[in-house]
Amino acid sequence: MRILVIGSGAREHAIARALALDPATSAVVVAPGNPGTATLPGAENAAVDPLDPAAVTALAQRLEADLVVVGPEAPLVAGVADAVRAAGIPVFGPDAAAARLEGSKAFAKDVMAAAAVPTAMAHVCSSLAEVEAALDAFGAPYVVKDDGLAAGKGVVVTDDRAAALAHAASCLEHAQVVVEEYLDGPEVSLFCLSDGETVVPLAPAQDYKRLLDDDAGPNTGGMGAYSPLTWAPAGLTDEVVERVALPAVRELARRGTPFVGLLYCGLALTSRGLRVVEFNARFGDPETQVVLARLRSSLATALHAAATGALASLPPLRWSDEAAVTVVVSAHGYPEAPRKGDPITGVEAAEALDGVHVLHAGTAADDAGRLVTAGGRVLSVVGTGADVAAARAAAYAGVAEIAIDGAHHRTDIAAGR
Ligand code: AMP
Ligand code: GLY
């Protein structure tokens, strides 16, 4: 298979790495990619505007791609998958209509209500007066969400009513705002492949969304992750497929907008049972970095089966017994104002360590060809090992080799797991 991967983050680097190692692929092209995917053995980069459906389709045609895998949400919401599919090329990623599951929190709540999927009670508000009434109805801690795409940064969870109102006011400048009941309990990310009808779950993972240790600081796109979840209740995956993923996929099919691609189920295991925190319409970042590090089946075959309505006949996926942990190294100033242009050293030294690989996200080559920061989440350092503790030790040994002025990472990823 010749495969085109759209995107330029560590998630796409992880996808491209798994595809490049997969005997089922003959070519892997990442567009636009990053300096890590450019030097990945068995893969190459191509230039494209990932938000331009016609340009992505033309590139897929020129490459004679057998499959296009869309990494990030913005191209999906912009209709990239619609255009590629209309050209007759299999694509792993939903049409814009189904990607609204991620693109609009209000739409996701409507689908969940129709499909009886357990989630937080919510009010979709269009005015500050409605927001105030909803905040007081639910009480603290307050949960206020931007209705649209916000790269994980549109949610404020706070005990401070004034801060909740201030966030709601800024969201209301451009869209509706969703006020929710607070969900307690640990969070789990479960990725499900969907061909529009059949659902195949991947291995569960856990993400660390807050910037600082002990879950302090603002929400980010994700600062680290690990898999497997040895503490998770037996039967969790089956329960999520039966109560969450399949009902949502069936509801979208019933509405005539089948979901083909990756249904990311963001879950809270609350004291009152399983609840959906959010749906995403694509692989999670950084969870993908640990989930794919453990996948032993052909990723290309699985994604192609999802893209072509053939998941029902896909053989069961096989997983490594090993654990994987990833630690995100972020740039000075992330998430508010990440600084660009800081030199990055130590990537090769980290990769020389046993059980360590480094995935690029916000990196670029400067005029002199040196690797420098170019975005908020700069690198995702992945460690694998016999158990979570060993994988964690490997990941942090890798992080210790990396030097970036003003960089930050959490020190408690997968601690005690
Ligand atoms: P979202 O973009 O909806 O995933 O929200 C980002 C993060 O905010 C989640 O991963 C949670 O950590 C937190 N969060 C979102 N909704 C809730 C909720 N209803 N109760 C508690 N925490 C929440
Ligand atoms: N790690 C959270 C996300 O991908 O949305």
Coordinates of C-alpha atoms and ligand atoms in Angstrom, one line a residue:
M1 CA 0.0 0.0 0.0
R2 CA 1.1 3.6 -0.7
I3 CA -0.1 5.7 2.1
L4 CA -0.4 9.5 2.5
V5 CA -0.6 10.8 6.1
I6 CA -1.8 14.4 6.5
G7 CA -0.5 16.4 9.4
S8 CA 2.8 17.5 11.1
G9 CA 2.7 16.7 14.8
A10 CA 4.1 13.9 17.0
R11 CA 0.8 12.0 16.4
E12 CA 1.5 11.9 12.7
H13 CA 5.2 11.1 13.3
A14 CA 4.0 8.1 15.4
I15 CA 1.5 7.0 12.7
A16 CA 4.1 7.3 9.9
R17 CA 6.7 5.4 12.0
A18 CA 4.2 2.5 12.5
L19 CA 3.3 2.5 8.9
A20 CA 7.0 2.7 7.8
L21 CA 7.7 -0.4 9.9
D22 CA 4.7 -2.2 8.5
P23 CA 5.4 -4.8 5.8
A24 CA 2.0 -4.0 4.2
T25 CA 3.3 -0.6 3.1
S26 CA 5.5 0.2 0.0
A27 CA 5.5 4.0 0.4
V28 CA 4.7 6.4 3.3
V29 CA 4.4 10.1 2.5
V30 CA 3.7 12.7 5.3
A31 CA 2.3 16.1 4.2
P32 CA 3.4 18.6 5.3
G33 CA 5.3 16.5 7.9
N34 CA 8.1 17.7 10.2
P35 CA 11.9 17.3 10.5
G36 CA 11.3 14.0 12.3
T37 CA 9.1 12.5 9.5
A38 CA 11.6 13.8 6.9
T39 CA 14.4 11.7 8.3
L40 CA 12.2 8.6 9.1
P41 CA 13.5 5.6 7.3
G42 CA 10.9 4.4 4.8
A43 CA 9.0 7.7 4.8
E44 CA 9.3 11.1 3.1
N45 CA 7.6 14.5 3.3
A46 CA 5.6 16.4 0.7
A47 CA 4.4 20.0 0.8
V48 CA 0.7 20.6 1.1
D49 CA -1.7 23.0 2.8
P50 CA -3.5 20.4 5.0
L51 CA -6.6 22.6 5.2
D52 CA -7.1 22.7 1.4
P53 CA -9.3 19.8 0.3
A54 CA -8.5 20.1 -3.4
A55 CA -4.7 20.3 -2.8
V56 CA -4.7 17.2 -0.6
T57 CA -6.8 15.3 -3.2
A58 CA -4.4 16.3 -6.0
L59 CA -1.4 15.2 -3.9
A60 CA -3.1 11.8 -3.2
Q61 CA -3.8 11.4 -6.9
R62 CA -0.3 12.3 -7.9
L63 CA 1.2 9.9 -5.4
E64 CA -1.3 7.2 -6.5
A65 CA -2.1 6.7 -2.8
D66 CA -4.1 3.6 -1.8
L67 CA -5.1 5.2 1.5
V68 CA -5.1 8.7 2.9
V69 CA -4.9 9.0 6.7
V70 CA -5.9 12.4 8.1
G71 CA -4.2 13.1 11.4
P72 CA -5.6 16.4 12.9
E73 CA -9.1 17.6 13.3
A74 CA -8.9 20.9 11.4
P75 CA -8.6 19.3 7.9
L76 CA -11.5 17.0 8.8
V77 CA -13.7 19.8 9.8
A78 CA -12.6 21.7 6.6
G79 CA -13.8 18.8 4.4
V80 CA -10.5 17.2 3.4
A81 CA -11.9 13.6 3.8
D82 CA -15.0 14.5 1.8
A83 CA -12.9 15.6 -1.1
V84 CA -10.5 12.7 -1.1
R85 CA -13.4 10.2 -0.8
A86 CA -15.3 11.9 -3.6
A87 CA -12.2 11.3 -5.8
G88 CA -12.5 7.6 -5.1
I89 CA -9.5 7.2 -2.8
P90 CA -10.0 5.3 0.5
V91 CA -9.6 7.8 3.4
F92 CA -9.3 7.1 7.1
G93 CA -11.1 10.1 8.6
P94 CA -14.7 11.2 8.7
D95 CA -16.5 13.6 6.4
A96 CA -17.0 17.1 7.7
A97 CA -20.6 16.3 8.7
A98 CA -19.5 13.4 11.0
A99 CA -16.4 15.3 12.3
R100 CA -18.8 17.8 13.9
L101 CA -18.8 15.2 16.7
E102 CA -15.5 16.9 17.6
G103 CA -16.0 20.3 15.8
S104 CA -19.1 21.2 17.9
K105 CA -19.6 20.2 21.5
A106 CA -23.3 21.1 21.2
F107 CA -23.6 18.7 18.2
A108 CA -21.8 15.9 20.2
K109 CA -24.3 16.4 23.1
D110 CA -27.2 16.1 20.7
V111 CA -25.9 12.9 19.2
M112 CA -25.2 11.5 22.7
A113 CA -28.7 12.4 23.9
A114 CA -30.3 10.7 20.8
A115 CA -28.1 7.6 21.3
A116 CA -28.5 7.4 25.1
V117 CA -24.7 7.7 25.6
P118 CA -23.8 8.5 29.2
T119 CA -22.2 12.0 29.5
A120 CA -22.2 15.0 31.7
M121 CA -25.5 17.0 31.9
A122 CA -25.0 20.2 29.9
H123 CA -26.6 23.5 29.0
V124 CA -25.8 25.1 25.6
C125 CA -25.9 28.8 26.3
S126 CA -26.1 31.8 24.0
S127 CA -26.0 34.6 26.6
L128 CA -24.3 35.4 29.8
A129 CA -27.6 35.3 31.7
E130 CA -28.1 31.7 30.5
V131 CA -24.5 30.9 31.6
E132 CA -25.1 32.4 35.1
A133 CA -28.2 30.3 35.5
A134 CA -26.4 27.1 34.4
L135 CA -23.4 27.7 36.6
D136 CA -25.7 28.2 39.6
A137 CA -27.8 25.1 38.7
F138 CA -24.8 22.8 38.6
G139 CA -22.7 24.5 41.3
A140 CA -18.9 24.4 41.7
P141 CA -16.5 23.1 40.3
Y142 CA -17.7 24.9 37.2
V143 CA -17.0 23.5 33.7
V144 CA -17.2 25.9 30.8
K145 CA -16.4 24.9 27.2
D146 CA -16.0 26.7 24.0
D147 CA -18.4 25.1 21.5
G148 CA -15.9 25.0 18.6
L149 CA -12.4 23.6 18.0
A150 CA -9.8 24.8 20.5
A151 CA -7.0 22.3 20.5
G152 CA -7.8 21.1 24.0
K153 CA -7.5 24.6 25.4
G154 CA -11.1 25.7 25.2
V155 CA -12.2 24.2 28.5
V156 CA -12.0 25.9 31.9
V157 CA -12.6 23.8 35.0
T158 CA -12.6 26.1 38.1
D159 CA -14.1 26.8 41.5
D160 CA -13.9 30.5 40.8
R161 CA -17.3 31.7 39.5
A162 CA -15.8 34.9 38.1
A163 CA -13.2 33.0 36.1
A164 CA -15.9 30.7 34.8
L165 CA -18.0 33.7 33.7
A166 CA -14.9 35.4 32.1
H167 CA -14.2 32.3 30.0
A168 CA -17.8 32.1 29.0
A169 CA -17.8 35.7 28.0
S170 CA -14.8 35.3 25.7
C171 CA -16.3 32.1 24.1
L172 CA -19.6 34.0 23.5
E173 CA -17.8 36.5 21.4
H174 CA -17.6 34.0 18.5
A175 CA -19.9 31.1 19.4
Q176 CA -22.1 29.3 21.9
V177 CA -20.8 28.1 25.2
V178 CA -21.5 24.8 26.9
V179 CA -21.8 24.7 30.7
E180 CA -21.5 21.2 32.2
E181 CA -21.9 19.2 35.3
Y182 CA -18.5 18.4 36.8
L183 CA -17.3 14.8 36.4
D184 CA -15.1 13.3 39.1
G185 CA -12.9 10.2 38.7
P186 CA -10.0 9.2 36.5
E187 CA -10.0 9.8 32.7
V188 CA -9.4 7.2 30.1
S189 CA -8.9 7.6 26.3
L190 CA -10.2 4.8 24.2
F191 CA -9.6 5.0 20.4
C192 CA -12.1 3.0 18.2
L193 CA -11.6 2.4 14.5
S194 CA -15.0 2.7 12.7
D195 CA -15.9 1.9 9.2
G196 CA -19.3 3.5 9.7
E197 CA -20.9 0.4 11.1
T198 CA -18.4 -1.9 12.8
V199 CA -16.2 -0.7 15.7
V200 CA -12.7 -2.1 16.6
P201 CA -11.2 -0.7 19.9
L202 CA -7.5 -0.1 20.3
A203 CA -5.7 -0.3 23.7
P204 CA -6.9 2.2 26.3
A205 CA -4.4 5.0 27.4
Q206 CA -4.4 7.8 29.8
D207 CA -3.4 11.4 29.0
Y208 CA -2.3 14.2 31.3
K209 CA -4.1 17.3 30.1
R210 CA -2.9 19.9 32.6
L211 CA 0.4 21.8 32.1
L212 CA 2.0 21.2 35.6
D213 CA 2.7 18.3 37.9
D214 CA -0.2 17.1 40.1
D215 CA -2.7 18.3 37.5
A216 CA -2.1 22.0 38.2
G217 CA -2.0 24.8 35.7
P218 CA -4.1 25.3 32.5
N219 CA -5.4 22.7 30.2
T220 CA -3.1 21.8 27.2
G221 CA -3.3 19.5 24.2
G222 CA -1.7 16.8 26.5
M223 CA 1.6 16.6 28.3
G224 CA 2.2 12.9 28.4
A225 CA 0.5 9.5 28.3
Y226 CA 0.9 5.8 29.1
S227 CA -0.6 2.4 28.2
P228 CA -1.6 -0.2 29.3
L229 CA -3.9 0.9 32.2
T230 CA -3.3 -1.9 34.6
W231 CA -5.6 -0.4 37.2
A232 CA -8.6 -0.1 34.8
P233 CA -11.6 -2.3 35.5
A234 CA -11.8 -5.6 33.5
G235 CA -14.4 -5.2 30.8
L236 CA -13.9 -1.4 30.4
T237 CA -13.1 -1.6 26.7
D238 CA -16.2 -3.8 26.0
E239 CA -18.4 -1.5 28.1
V240 CA -17.2 1.6 26.1
V241 CA -17.7 -0.1 22.8
E242 CA -21.3 -1.3 23.8
R243 CA -22.5 1.8 25.6
V244 CA -20.6 4.6 23.9
A245 CA -18.8 3.9 20.5
L246 CA -21.4 1.7 18.8
P247 CA -24.4 3.8 19.8
A248 CA -22.7 6.9 18.6
V249 CA -21.6 5.3 15.3
R250 CA -25.1 3.9 14.7
E251 CA -26.7 7.3 15.4
L252 CA -24.4 9.0 12.9
A253 CA -25.2 6.3 10.3
R254 CA -28.9 6.7 11.0
R255 CA -28.5 10.5 10.3
G256 CA -27.0 9.6 6.9
T257 CA -23.5 10.9 8.0
P258 CA -21.6 7.6 8.7
F259 CA -18.4 8.0 10.8
V260 CA -15.4 6.5 9.0
G261 CA -12.1 6.9 10.9
L262 CA -11.1 7.1 14.5
L263 CA -13.7 7.8 17.2
Y264 CA -11.8 9.0 20.2
C265 CA -13.8 8.4 23.3
G266 CA -12.6 10.6 26.1
L267 CA -14.1 9.1 29.3
A268 CA -14.4 9.8 33.0
L269 CA -14.8 6.8 35.3
T270 CA -16.9 8.6 37.8
S271 CA -18.3 7.5 41.1
R272 CA -21.7 7.2 39.3
G273 CA -20.3 5.2 36.4
L274 CA -18.8 5.7 33.0
R275 CA -19.4 9.2 31.3
V276 CA -18.1 10.7 28.1
V277 CA -16.1 13.8 28.6
E278 CA -15.6 14.4 24.9
F279 CA -15.5 12.8 21.5
N280 CA -12.8 13.6 19.0
A281 CA -12.8 12.6 15.4
R282 CA -9.2 11.6 15.1
F283 CA -6.3 9.9 16.9
G284 CA -5.4 11.6 20.2
D285 CA -2.1 13.3 20.8
P286 CA -0.1 12.2 22.8
E287 CA -2.0 9.0 23.5
T288 CA -1.3 7.7 19.9
Q289 CA 2.4 7.8 20.6
V290 CA 2.0 5.1 23.3
V291 CA -0.9 3.1 21.8
L292 CA 0.9 2.6 18.4
A293 CA 4.2 1.8 20.2
R294 CA 2.3 -1.3 21.5
L295 CA 0.4 -2.4 18.4
R296 CA 1.8 -5.5 16.8
S297 CA -0.7 -6.0 14.0
S298 CA -0.5 -4.2 10.7
L299 CA -1.7 -0.6 11.2
A300 CA -2.0 -0.1 7.4
T301 CA -4.3 -3.1 7.1
A302 CA -6.5 -2.0 10.0
L303 CA -6.8 1.6 8.7
H304 CA -7.5 0.5 5.2
A305 CA -10.2 -1.9 6.4
A306 CA -11.9 1.0 8.3
A307 CA -11.7 3.2 5.2
T308 CA -13.2 0.5 3.0
G309 CA -16.0 -0.8 5.1
A310 CA -14.2 -4.1 5.9
L311 CA -13.6 -4.0 9.7
A312 CA -16.0 -6.9 10.3
S313 CA -13.5 -9.2 8.6
L314 CA -10.3 -7.7 10.2
P315 CA -8.5 -10.3 12.3
P316 CA -8.3 -9.4 16.0
L317 CA -5.6 -6.9 16.7
R318 CA -2.5 -8.1 18.6
W319 CA -0.8 -6.0 21.3
S320 CA 2.7 -6.1 22.9
D321 CA 2.8 -7.1 26.5
E322 CA 5.3 -4.2 27.0
A323 CA 4.2 -0.8 28.3
A324 CA 4.8 2.5 26.7
V325 CA 5.1 6.0 28.3
T326 CA 5.5 9.3 26.5
V327 CA 6.6 12.6 28.0
V328 CA 5.9 15.8 26.0
V329 CA 8.7 18.5 26.1
S330 CA 7.0 21.9 25.5
A331 CA 8.5 25.2 24.5
H332 CA 9.0 28.2 26.8
G333 CA 5.6 30.0 27.1
Y334 CA 3.4 27.0 26.2
P335 CA 0.4 27.0 26.1
E336 CA -0.2 30.8 26.0
A337 CA 2.7 32.0 23.8
P338 CA 5.2 29.3 22.8
R339 CA 8.6 30.7 21.9
K340 CA 10.0 29.7 18.5
G341 CA 13.6 29.4 17.4
D342 CA 15.2 27.9 20.5
P343 CA 17.9 25.4 19.5
I344 CA 17.1 21.7 20.3
T345 CA 20.0 19.3 21.2
G346 CA 20.1 15.7 22.5
V347 CA 17.6 14.0 20.2
E348 CA 20.2 11.6 18.8
A349 CA 21.6 10.9 22.3
A350 CA 18.0 10.1 23.5
E351 CA 17.3 7.8 20.6
A352 CA 20.6 5.9 21.2
L353 CA 19.1 4.8 24.6
D354 CA 17.5 1.3 24.9
G355 CA 13.7 1.5 24.4
V356 CA 13.6 5.2 23.6
H357 CA 12.4 6.9 20.5
V358 CA 11.7 10.6 19.9
L359 CA 8.8 12.0 17.9
H360 CA 8.8 15.5 16.5
A361 CA 6.0 18.0 16.8
G362 CA 6.9 21.7 17.0
T363 CA 10.3 21.5 15.4
A364 CA 11.9 23.1 12.4
A365 CA 15.3 23.4 10.7
D366 CA 16.7 26.9 10.9
D367 CA 18.7 28.6 8.1
A368 CA 21.9 26.8 9.3
G369 CA 20.1 23.5 9.3
R370 CA 20.0 23.3 13.1
L371 CA 16.9 21.9 14.8
V372 CA 14.9 24.6 16.6
T373 CA 11.5 25.0 18.3
A374 CA 8.6 25.9 16.1
G375 CA 5.5 25.2 18.2
G376 CA 4.1 24.6 21.7
R377 CA 4.6 20.9 22.1
V378 CA 8.1 20.4 20.7
L379 CA 8.9 16.7 21.1
S380 CA 7.2 13.5 22.4
V381 CA 9.8 11.3 24.0
V382 CA 8.6 7.7 24.1
G383 CA 9.9 4.9 26.3
T384 CA 9.0 1.3 26.2
G385 CA 9.7 -1.4 28.8
A386 CA 8.5 -4.6 30.4
D387 CA 6.1 -2.6 32.6
V388 CA 4.9 1.0 33.1
A389 CA 7.7 1.7 35.6
A390 CA 10.4 0.5 33.2
A391 CA 8.8 2.4 30.2
R392 CA 8.6 5.5 32.4
A393 CA 12.3 5.2 33.4
A394 CA 13.2 4.9 29.7
A395 CA 11.1 7.9 28.7
Y396 CA 12.6 10.1 31.4
A397 CA 16.1 9.0 30.6
G398 CA 15.4 10.2 27.0
V399 CA 14.0 13.5 28.3
A400 CA 17.2 14.0 30.3
E401 CA 19.3 14.0 27.1
I402 CA 17.2 16.8 25.5
A403 CA 18.2 20.4 26.0
I404 CA 16.0 23.4 25.0
D405 CA 16.3 26.8 26.6
G406 CA 13.2 27.4 28.7
A407 CA 11.6 24.1 27.9
H408 CA 9.1 22.4 30.2
H409 CA 8.0 18.8 30.9
R410 CA 5.9 17.2 33.6
T411 CA 7.9 15.0 36.0
D412 CA 4.9 12.9 37.1
I413 CA 3.7 11.2 33.9
A414 CA 2.8 7.6 34.7
A415 CA 4.2 8.0 38.2
G416 CA 2.9 5.2 40.6
R417 CA 1.1 3.5 37.7
Ligands
AMP1 P1 -12.5 18.5 26.6 O1 -11.9 19.4 25.6 O2 -14.0 18.5 26.6 O3 -11.9 17.1 26.5 O4 -12.0 19.0 28.0 C1 -10.6 19.0 28.3 C2 -10.4 18.5 29.7 O5 -11.1 19.3 30.6 C3 -10.8 17.1 29.9 O6 -9.9 16.2 29.6 C4 -11.0 17.1 31.4 O7 -9.8 17.0 32.1 C5 -11.6 18.5 31.7 N1 -13.1 18.4 31.6 C6 -13.9 18.6 30.6 N2 -15.2 18.4 30.9 C7 -15.2 18.1 32.2 C8 -16.2 17.8 33.1 N3 -17.5 17.8 32.8 N4 -15.9 17.6 34.4 C9 -14.6 17.6 34.8 N5 -13.6 17.8 34.0 C10 -13.9 18.1 32.7
GLY2 N1 -4.8 14.2 24.1 C1 -6.0 14.9 23.9 C2 -6.5 15.0 22.5 O1 -5.8 14.5 21.6 O2 -7.5 15.6 22.3

